[in-house]
Amino acid sequence: MTATRVLVLNSGSSSVKYQLLDMRDSNRLAVGLVERIGEENSRLKHTPLTDGGTSRERTEPIADHAAALQAVAEELAKDGLGLDSTELAAIGHRVVHGGQSFTEPTVVDDAVLAEIERLIPVAPLHNPANLTGIRTAQALRPDLPQVAVFDTAFHTTMPESAARYAIDVETADTHRIRRYGFHGTSHAYVSRATAELLGRAPEDVNVIVLHLGNGASASAVRGGKCVDTSMGLTPLEGLVMGTRSGDMDPAVIFHLMRVGGMSTDEIDTLLNKKSGLIGLCGDNDMREIRRRIDEGDERAKLAFDIYIHRLKKYIGAYCAVLGRVDAIAFTAGVGENAAPVREAAVAGLEQLGLAVDDELNAVRSDEPRLISPADARVAVAVVPTDEELEIATQTYALVHPAGKNI
Ligand code: ADP
């Protein structure tokens, strides 16, 4: 019997999200989440999708990632999906920062672990947690291939002109400062799915992908390869996000230090956790912001306008970067659900060939779909992202190159 299951793990500092997929048909067998690891009130929510999909919850202290994965394994075993099964082909791990070293998904060995560790200074919040996840999974199934799928990999095709900041080259190189970009798994998946929606090969299509979740990033994809993206050395740069500022004059930081007397950590927290939509209006959920706007709330309206203004600037910039644009794809929580954001983002951009059809834009669906008028020069699409499926697909392709032909 061929092993066809892939477990996808997304390990954060105090959480683990997981999905078990059967790659014969990309079917999800179970999904779940362990949160508040290391606290008294840890919680595991597990949903088997094989029959009925009734969720089970466990609230008990879960001391560390090893205990978390053990608890996940127990829940999966109850559904006959145990991680000791010979049907498990590999474990795919989301790893946030692969620097310039990792341009593709990679089977983990000691050298790979050492390199992910070496990158900790550029991803201090994420890579340590990702490493813990890999090591824990290795301990559980030492015989299985563990595959690292990097958020940065899709962006490694960016030309130097887009990836380099205009700062002293030696300083930049010493500290590995450059634009890496994130959400790469999503940008890869969505740009390919957009080409598919248009019935064309990815190599023939230029797409602007707008990944608008709580974190948000834009990318310019030419013929299937990323040529620019809005996040930078860290996920802080670019669009206005739920809690991150995105672009601003870097001198704001010196000003806050010199004049505001703030510490580096305080400014880090301000810009990453207390800025963006939440900083502007106190809410980071677009549904709540739209509700407040409907009630005439001025602060919510201004936050929305600032969000849209930045989004438009990136659309315009990436039209210029690409020269010819075939499609713009909206994805992630806001992009897939918030019709007013999509409408406002392209409003007034007819000169660039962009427009949305109000009726199509109002349709709610989980399927990839076009929302531009039939005669539009540039297709505007809503393409639901699926990072877990992409990680599973890339993982499976690596350990089972024959892919789905089993
Ligand atoms: P992340 O993965 O970055 O945490 P998601 O892609 O899940 O985020 O997006 C979460 C965000 O999507 C929420 O904060 C909310 O602003 C937005 N969102 C979710 N559903 C809707 C909806 N129906 N209408 C508008 N915005 C929505």
CSV table of C-alpha atoms in Angstrom, one decimal, residues 19-295:
chain,number,residue,atom,x,y,z
A,19,GLN,CA,-4.4,19.3,9.1
A,20,LEU,CA,-4.2,15.7,7.9
A,21,LEU,CA,-4.8,15.3,4.1
A,22,ASP,CA,-5.1,12.4,1.8
A,23,MET,CA,-3.2,13.3,-1.3
A,24,ARG,CA,-5.0,10.9,-3.6
A,25,ASP,CA,-7.8,13.4,-3.8
A,26,SER,CA,-6.4,16.3,-1.6
A,27,ASN,CA,-9.2,15.4,0.8
A,28,ARG,CA,-9.0,16.8,4.4
A,29,LEU,CA,-9.3,14.0,7.0
A,30,ALA,CA,-9.0,16.1,10.1
A,31,VAL,CA,-8.2,19.7,11.1
A,32,GLY,CA,-7.4,21.2,14.5
A,33,LEU,CA,-5.6,23.6,16.7
A,34,VAL,CA,-3.8,23.5,20.0
A,35,GLU,CA,-3.5,26.9,21.7
A,36,ARG,CA,-2.1,28.4,24.8
A,37,ILE,CA,0.7,25.8,25.0
A,38,GLY,CA,2.6,26.2,28.2
A,39,GLU,CA,-0.3,27.8,30.1
A,40,GLU,CA,-2.7,26.3,32.6
A,41,ASN,CA,-5.7,26.6,30.3
A,42,SER,CA,-4.4,25.1,27.1
A,43,ARG,CA,-7.0,24.0,24.6
A,44,LEU,CA,-7.1,21.5,21.8
A,45,LYS,CA,-9.9,21.6,19.2
A,46,HIS,CA,-10.0,18.7,16.9
A,47,THR,CA,-12.4,18.1,14.0
A,48,PRO,CA,-12.4,14.8,12.2
A,49,LEU,CA,-13.8,15.3,8.7
A,50,THR,CA,-14.2,11.6,7.8
A,51,ASP,CA,-17.7,11.2,9.2
A,52,GLY,CA,-19.9,14.1,10.1
A,53,GLY,CA,-17.1,16.3,11.4
A,54,THR,CA,-18.2,16.8,15.0
A,55,SER,CA,-15.5,18.8,16.9
A,56,ARG,CA,-14.0,17.6,20.1
A,57,GLU,CA,-12.3,19.9,22.7
A,58,ARG,CA,-9.8,19.2,25.4
A,59,THR,CA,-8.9,21.8,28.0
A,60,GLU,CA,-6.0,20.7,30.1
A,61,PRO,CA,-2.5,22.0,30.8
A,62,ILE,CA,-0.3,21.2,27.7
A,63,ALA,CA,3.2,21.9,28.8
A,64,ASP,CA,5.1,22.1,25.5
A,65,HIS,CA,5.0,21.3,21.8
A,66,ALA,CA,5.9,17.7,22.4
A,67,ALA,CA,2.9,17.3,24.7
A,68,ALA,CA,0.8,19.2,22.1
A,69,LEU,CA,1.7,16.9,19.3
A,70,GLN,CA,1.2,13.8,21.6
A,71,ALA,CA,-2.3,15.1,22.3
A,72,VAL,CA,-3.0,15.6,18.6
A,73,ALA,CA,-1.7,12.1,17.9
A,74,GLU,CA,-4.1,10.7,20.5
A,75,GLU,CA,-7.1,12.6,19.0
A,76,LEU,CA,-6.2,11.4,15.5
A,77,ALA,CA,-5.8,7.8,16.8
A,78,LYS,CA,-9.4,7.9,18.1
A,79,ASP,CA,-10.6,8.5,14.5
A,80,GLY,CA,-8.4,5.7,13.2
A,81,LEU,CA,-6.0,8.3,11.7
A,82,GLY,CA,-3.1,7.7,14.1
A,83,LEU,CA,0.3,9.2,13.3
A,84,ASP,CA,1.9,5.7,13.6
A,85,SER,CA,-0.1,4.7,10.5
A,86,THR,CA,1.9,3.4,7.5
A,87,GLU,CA,-0.4,5.5,5.4
A,88,LEU,CA,1.4,8.7,6.6
A,89,ALA,CA,3.8,9.7,3.9
A,90,ALA,CA,5.4,12.8,5.4
A,91,ILE,CA,4.9,15.7,7.7
A,92,GLY,CA,4.9,19.2,6.0
A,93,HIS,CA,6.0,22.1,8.2
A,94,ARG,CA,5.3,25.8,7.5
A,95,VAL,CA,8.6,27.6,8.1
A,96,VAL,CA,8.3,31.3,8.0
A,97,HIS,CA,11.8,32.4,7.1
A,98,GLY,CA,14.0,30.6,4.7
A,99,GLY,CA,16.2,33.6,3.9
A,100,GLN,CA,18.0,33.3,0.5
A,101,SER,CA,19.0,29.7,1.2
A,102,PHE,CA,15.7,28.0,0.6
A,103,THR,CA,14.1,28.6,-2.7
A,104,GLU,CA,12.0,25.4,-2.6
A,105,PRO,CA,10.4,23.0,-0.2
A,106,THR,CA,13.2,21.0,1.4
A,107,VAL,CA,13.4,17.6,3.1
A,108,VAL,CA,14.7,18.3,6.6
A,109,ASP,CA,18.1,17.0,7.7
A,110,ASP,CA,20.7,18.3,10.2
A,111,ALA,CA,22.1,20.9,7.8
A,112,VAL,CA,18.6,22.2,7.1
A,113,LEU,CA,17.8,22.5,10.8
A,114,ALA,CA,21.1,24.4,11.3
A,115,GLU,CA,20.3,26.8,8.5
A,116,ILE,CA,16.8,27.5,9.8
A,117,GLU,CA,18.4,28.2,13.2
A,118,ARG,CA,21.0,30.5,11.6
A,119,LEU,CA,18.1,32.6,10.2
A,120,ILE,CA,16.6,33.2,13.7
A,121,PRO,CA,18.0,36.7,13.9
A,122,VAL,CA,15.8,37.7,10.9
A,123,ALA,CA,12.8,35.8,12.2
A,124,PRO,CA,13.1,35.8,16.0
A,125,LEU,CA,9.4,35.3,16.6
A,126,HIS,CA,8.7,32.6,14.1
A,127,ASN,CA,11.7,30.4,13.2
A,128,PRO,CA,12.3,29.1,16.8
A,129,ALA,CA,8.7,27.9,17.1
A,130,ASN,CA,8.9,26.3,13.6
A,131,LEU,CA,12.1,24.5,14.6
A,132,THR,CA,10.5,23.2,17.8
A,133,GLY,CA,7.6,21.9,15.7
A,134,ILE,CA,10.0,20.0,13.3
A,135,ARG,CA,12.1,18.6,16.1
A,136,THR,CA,9.0,17.4,18.0
A,137,ALA,CA,7.6,15.7,14.9
A,138,GLN,CA,11.0,14.1,14.2
A,139,ALA,CA,11.0,12.6,17.7
A,140,LEU,CA,7.5,11.3,17.2
A,141,ARG,CA,8.2,9.7,13.8
A,142,PRO,CA,12.0,9.6,13.2
A,143,ASP,CA,11.4,7.3,10.2
A,144,LEU,CA,9.3,9.8,8.2
A,145,PRO,CA,10.4,12.6,5.9
A,146,GLN,CA,9.8,16.0,7.5
A,147,VAL,CA,9.5,18.7,4.8
A,148,ALA,CA,10.0,22.4,5.4
A,149,VAL,CA,7.9,24.7,3.2
A,150,PHE,CA,9.1,28.3,3.5
A,151,ASP,CA,6.9,31.4,3.4
A,152,THR,CA,9.7,33.2,1.7
A,153,ALA,CA,10.6,30.7,-1.0
A,154,PHE,CA,8.1,31.9,-3.6
A,155,HIS,CA,9.7,35.4,-3.4
A,156,THR,CA,13.3,34.3,-4.0
A,157,THR,CA,12.8,34.9,-7.7
A,158,MET,CA,12.6,38.7,-7.2
A,159,PRO,CA,15.3,40.6,-9.0
A,160,GLU,CA,17.9,42.4,-7.0
A,161,SER,CA,16.3,45.7,-8.0
A,162,ALA,CA,13.2,44.8,-6.1
A,163,ALA,CA,14.8,42.8,-3.3
A,164,ARG,CA,17.5,45.2,-2.2
A,165,TYR,CA,16.9,48.2,0.0
A,166,ALA,CA,18.8,51.4,-1.0
A,167,ILE,CA,21.1,51.3,2.0
A,168,ASP,CA,24.8,50.8,2.3
A,169,VAL,CA,25.5,47.4,0.6
A,170,GLU,CA,28.0,46.2,3.1
A,171,THR,CA,25.8,46.9,6.1
A,172,ALA,CA,22.9,45.3,4.4
A,173,ASP,CA,24.9,42.1,3.5
A,174,THR,CA,26.5,41.8,7.0
A,175,HIS,CA,23.1,41.8,8.6
A,176,ARG,CA,21.3,40.0,5.7
A,177,ILE,CA,19.0,43.0,5.3
A,178,ARG,CA,16.8,42.7,2.2
A,179,ARG,CA,13.2,42.2,1.1
A,180,TYR,CA,12.3,38.6,1.7
A,181,GLY,CA,8.5,38.7,1.5
A,182,PHE,CA,6.1,36.4,3.3
A,183,HIS,CA,2.8,34.6,2.7
A,184,GLY,CA,4.7,33.0,-0.2
A,185,THR,CA,2.7,29.8,-0.1
A,186,SER,CA,-0.5,31.7,-0.5
A,187,HIS,CA,0.9,33.9,-3.3
A,188,ALA,CA,2.1,30.8,-5.2
A,189,TYR,CA,-1.2,29.0,-4.8
A,190,VAL,CA,-3.4,31.9,-5.7
A,191,SER,CA,-1.4,33.1,-8.7
A,192,ARG,CA,-1.5,29.6,-10.1
A,193,ALA,CA,-5.2,29.2,-9.3
A,194,THR,CA,-5.9,32.5,-11.0
A,195,ALA,CA,-4.2,31.3,-14.2
A,196,GLU,CA,-6.3,28.2,-14.0
A,197,LEU,CA,-9.5,30.3,-13.6
A,198,LEU,CA,-8.5,32.2,-16.7
A,199,GLY,CA,-7.9,28.9,-18.5
A,200,ARG,CA,-4.3,29.8,-19.2
A,201,ALA,CA,-0.9,28.4,-18.3
A,202,PRO,CA,0.8,30.2,-15.3
A,203,GLU,CA,3.8,31.0,-17.5
A,204,ASP,CA,1.6,33.1,-19.8
A,205,VAL,CA,-0.1,35.2,-17.1
A,206,ASN,CA,0.8,38.3,-15.1
A,207,VAL,CA,-1.1,38.6,-11.8
A,208,ILE,CA,-1.2,41.0,-8.9
A,209,VAL,CA,-2.1,38.9,-5.8
A,210,LEU,CA,-3.7,40.8,-2.9
A,211,HIS,CA,-3.5,38.6,0.2
A,212,LEU,CA,-5.7,40.5,2.7
A,213,GLY,CA,-6.1,38.7,6.0
A,214,ASN,CA,-5.2,40.1,9.4
A,215,GLY,CA,-1.7,40.2,8.0
A,216,ALA,CA,-1.7,41.5,4.4
A,217,SER,CA,0.6,41.5,1.5
A,218,ALA,CA,0.6,42.2,-2.3
A,219,SER,CA,2.8,40.5,-4.9
A,220,ALA,CA,3.5,41.1,-8.5
A,221,VAL,CA,3.8,37.7,-10.3
A,222,ARG,CA,5.1,37.6,-13.9
A,223,GLY,CA,4.6,34.2,-15.7
A,224,GLY,CA,4.3,32.3,-12.4
A,225,LYS,CA,7.3,33.9,-10.8
A,226,CYS,CA,7.3,36.6,-8.1
A,227,VAL,CA,9.0,39.8,-9.2
A,228,ASP,CA,8.0,42.1,-6.3
A,229,THR,CA,6.2,41.8,-3.0
A,230,SER,CA,5.1,44.3,-0.3
A,231,MET,CA,6.4,42.6,2.9
A,232,GLY,CA,10.1,43.1,3.5
A,233,LEU,CA,12.8,41.9,5.9
A,234,THR,CA,9.9,41.2,8.2
A,235,PRO,CA,6.1,41.1,7.7
A,236,LEU,CA,5.8,44.7,8.9
A,237,GLU,CA,6.3,46.5,5.6
A,238,GLY,CA,3.7,47.3,2.9
A,239,LEU,CA,0.0,47.3,3.2
A,240,VAL,CA,-2.1,48.6,6.2
A,241,MET,CA,-2.9,45.4,8.2
A,242,GLY,CA,-5.1,44.4,11.1
A,243,THR,CA,-2.5,45.5,13.7
A,244,ARG,CA,0.6,46.4,11.7
A,245,SER,CA,1.4,49.8,10.3
A,246,GLY,CA,2.8,48.8,6.9
A,247,ASP,CA,4.9,51.5,5.1
A,248,MET,CA,5.9,54.6,6.9
A,249,ASP,CA,8.9,56.9,7.1
A,250,PRO,CA,11.6,54.9,9.0
A,251,ALA,CA,12.5,58.1,10.7
A,252,VAL,CA,9.3,57.8,12.7
A,253,ILE,CA,11.2,55.2,14.7
A,254,PHE,CA,14.1,57.6,15.5
A,255,HIS,CA,11.6,60.2,16.5
A,256,LEU,CA,9.7,57.9,18.9
A,257,MET,CA,13.1,57.0,20.5
A,258,ARG,CA,14.5,60.5,20.7
A,259,VAL,CA,11.4,62.5,21.3
A,260,GLY,CA,8.9,60.0,22.6
A,261,GLY,CA,11.4,58.2,24.9
A,262,MET,CA,10.2,54.8,23.7
A,263,SER,CA,12.3,51.6,23.8
A,264,THR,CA,13.0,49.4,20.8
A,265,ASP,CA,10.6,46.8,22.2
A,266,GLU,CA,7.9,49.3,22.8
A,267,ILE,CA,8.2,50.6,19.3
A,268,ASP,CA,8.2,47.0,17.9
A,269,THR,CA,5.0,46.3,19.8
A,270,LEU,CA,3.4,49.6,18.7
A,271,LEU,CA,4.1,49.0,15.0
A,272,ASN,CA,3.3,45.3,14.9
A,273,LYS,CA,0.5,44.9,17.4
A,274,LYS,CA,-1.1,48.3,18.0
A,275,SER,CA,-1.1,50.0,14.6
A,276,GLY,CA,-2.8,49.3,11.3
A,277,LEU,CA,-6.6,49.2,11.6
A,278,ILE,CA,-6.6,48.6,15.3
A,279,GLY,CA,-4.4,51.6,15.9
A,280,LEU,CA,-6.5,53.8,13.6
A,281,CYS,CA,-9.9,52.9,14.9
A,282,GLY,CA,-9.7,50.3,17.7
A,283,ASP,CA,-11.0,47.4,15.6
A,284,ASN,CA,-9.0,45.1,13.3
A,285,ASP,CA,-12.0,43.0,12.0
A,286,MET,CA,-13.2,44.4,8.7
A,287,ARG,CA,-16.7,43.2,9.5
A,288,GLU,CA,-16.9,45.4,12.6
A,289,ILE,CA,-15.3,48.3,10.7
A,290,ARG,CA,-17.9,48.1,8.0
A,291,ARG,CA,-20.7,47.9,10.6
A,292,ARG,CA,-19.4,51.1,12.3
A,293,ILE,CA,-19.1,52.9,9.0
A,294,ASP,CA,-22.7,52.0,8.2
A,295,GLU,CA,-23.6,53.7,11.6
